[in-house]
């Protein structure tokens, strides 16, 4: 396959090789990324990409769907079993598409929605002004508490009682603490709102029992499949049988045309992997590694937002070292350690020079790195952050990072 690509299109083949080398030689701590298995890669690179299959299994608008019908059935059944859901829609192209469909299934344009503030760990698709979601619906946002930097359900309830939203959304992309789904559900019930959970970041932890499962508490649960769940880039929607029709028609024809059947197949492979004992062990290790790395950073003089982590990521406050996120991200990048700058709650600095870094362990854990490597990574991060202008030392660390990283597989 790759031989054929390099003959026909050397420019792209070479770039793919370069990207693989980059992934092999760097330590990736981006909390929303992961690396998929060869089996998931194989399903994505299959002839299923050739098939149009608008509609759902048994009710398609194209002929020749008998095989892909079986693929989608398996994906749906595995998703339902994995998360204990009555219905699964496996066609959303991404997490944002899944959220748009979920809102469309539950709301009318202009309806009020209460979700987490982006600047406090939420997501663009939870009603940011620059997102279609924020233009279609009337969003208001809750924040974390100033006291402990955790979600404050009293504040959520207070806003909900006053704002009277039609929908309450829980879920985050930069929040290191367990989310209290029953607590949210109780507030939604009290104000007669629907309750939606976007578990994009934590789906792998949920699948493995390493985070509580929102499915029993929410009207709709959306997710990506490419973060801790370690599958292909795509979205997933879970709901009760009674919402199946609305959800399915919100995805197709509501917001999408034909499903990407190679991606649906890759989702099925991912769901199959996620129910194994090996995956459960993996998800546990992600958390152990995140906690260990967080401790190392604190020992190095940094501060963790909320004081620690219950999941796969830590949000680091750089201010104790007098650093800004952009400077820190770039210095670490020169050392071969890939992270992203991030706003922290109540950040006094602007989004392009925020006060934080978001650091996650899904990828390094997938590659097989454990406590020994996490300790080295923690030491490197602290050293780079204390020497952001010392290019000689950064170059030296770059060499050490490469040597360690290249001794672990980049494709699993
Ligand atoms: C990543 C993420 C999404 C969006 O996923 P895309 O596939 O990038 O569209 C949605 N919600 C949350 C909470 C996320 O973290």
Coordinates of N, CA and C in Angstrom, one line a residue, residues 92 94-104 123 125-126 133 196-198 222-223 237:
X92 N -22.2 10.4 13.1 CA -21.7 11.7 13.2 C -20.2 11.8 12.8
X94 N -18.0 14.0 13.5 CA -17.1 14.5 14.5 C -17.9 14.8 15.8
X95 N -17.2 15.2 16.8 CA -17.8 15.5 18.1 C -18.7 16.7 17.9
X96 N -18.3 17.7 17.2 CA -19.1 18.9 17.0 C -20.3 18.6 16.2
X97 N -20.2 17.8 15.2 CA -21.4 17.4 14.4 C -22.4 16.6 15.3
X98 N -21.9 15.8 16.2 CA -22.7 15.0 17.1 C -23.5 16.0 18.0
X99 N -22.8 17.0 18.5 CA -23.4 18.0 19.4 C -24.5 18.8 18.6
X100 N -24.2 19.2 17.4 CA -25.2 19.9 16.6 C -26.5 19.0 16.4
X101 N -26.3 17.8 16.2 CA -27.4 16.9 16.0 C -28.2 16.7 17.3
X102 N -27.4 16.6 18.4 CA -28.1 16.4 19.7 C -28.9 17.6 20.0
X103 N -28.4 18.8 19.8 CA -29.2 20.0 20.0 C -30.4 20.0 19.1
X104 N -30.2 19.7 17.9 CA -31.4 19.7 16.9 C -32.5 18.7 17.4
X123 N -16.4 23.7 25.9 CA -16.0 23.5 24.5 C -16.7 24.5 23.6
X125 N -18.3 24.1 20.9 CA -19.6 23.7 20.5 C -20.7 23.7 21.6
X126 N -20.3 24.3 22.7 CA -21.2 24.4 23.8 C -21.7 25.9 23.9
X133 N -23.4 26.9 17.1 CA -24.2 26.5 18.3 C -24.6 27.8 19.0
X196 N -28.0 16.9 28.9 CA -27.1 16.3 27.9 C -25.7 16.3 28.4
X197 N -25.0 15.2 28.2 CA -23.6 15.1 28.6 C -22.8 14.9 27.3
X198 N -21.7 15.7 27.2 CA -20.8 15.6 26.2 C -19.5 15.0 26.8
X222 N -23.3 12.6 24.1 CA -22.5 12.7 22.9 C -21.1 12.4 23.2
X223 N -20.3 12.1 22.2 CA -18.9 11.9 22.4 C -18.1 12.0 21.1
X237 N -23.5 9.3 19.3 CA -24.6 9.8 20.1 C -25.3 8.6 20.8

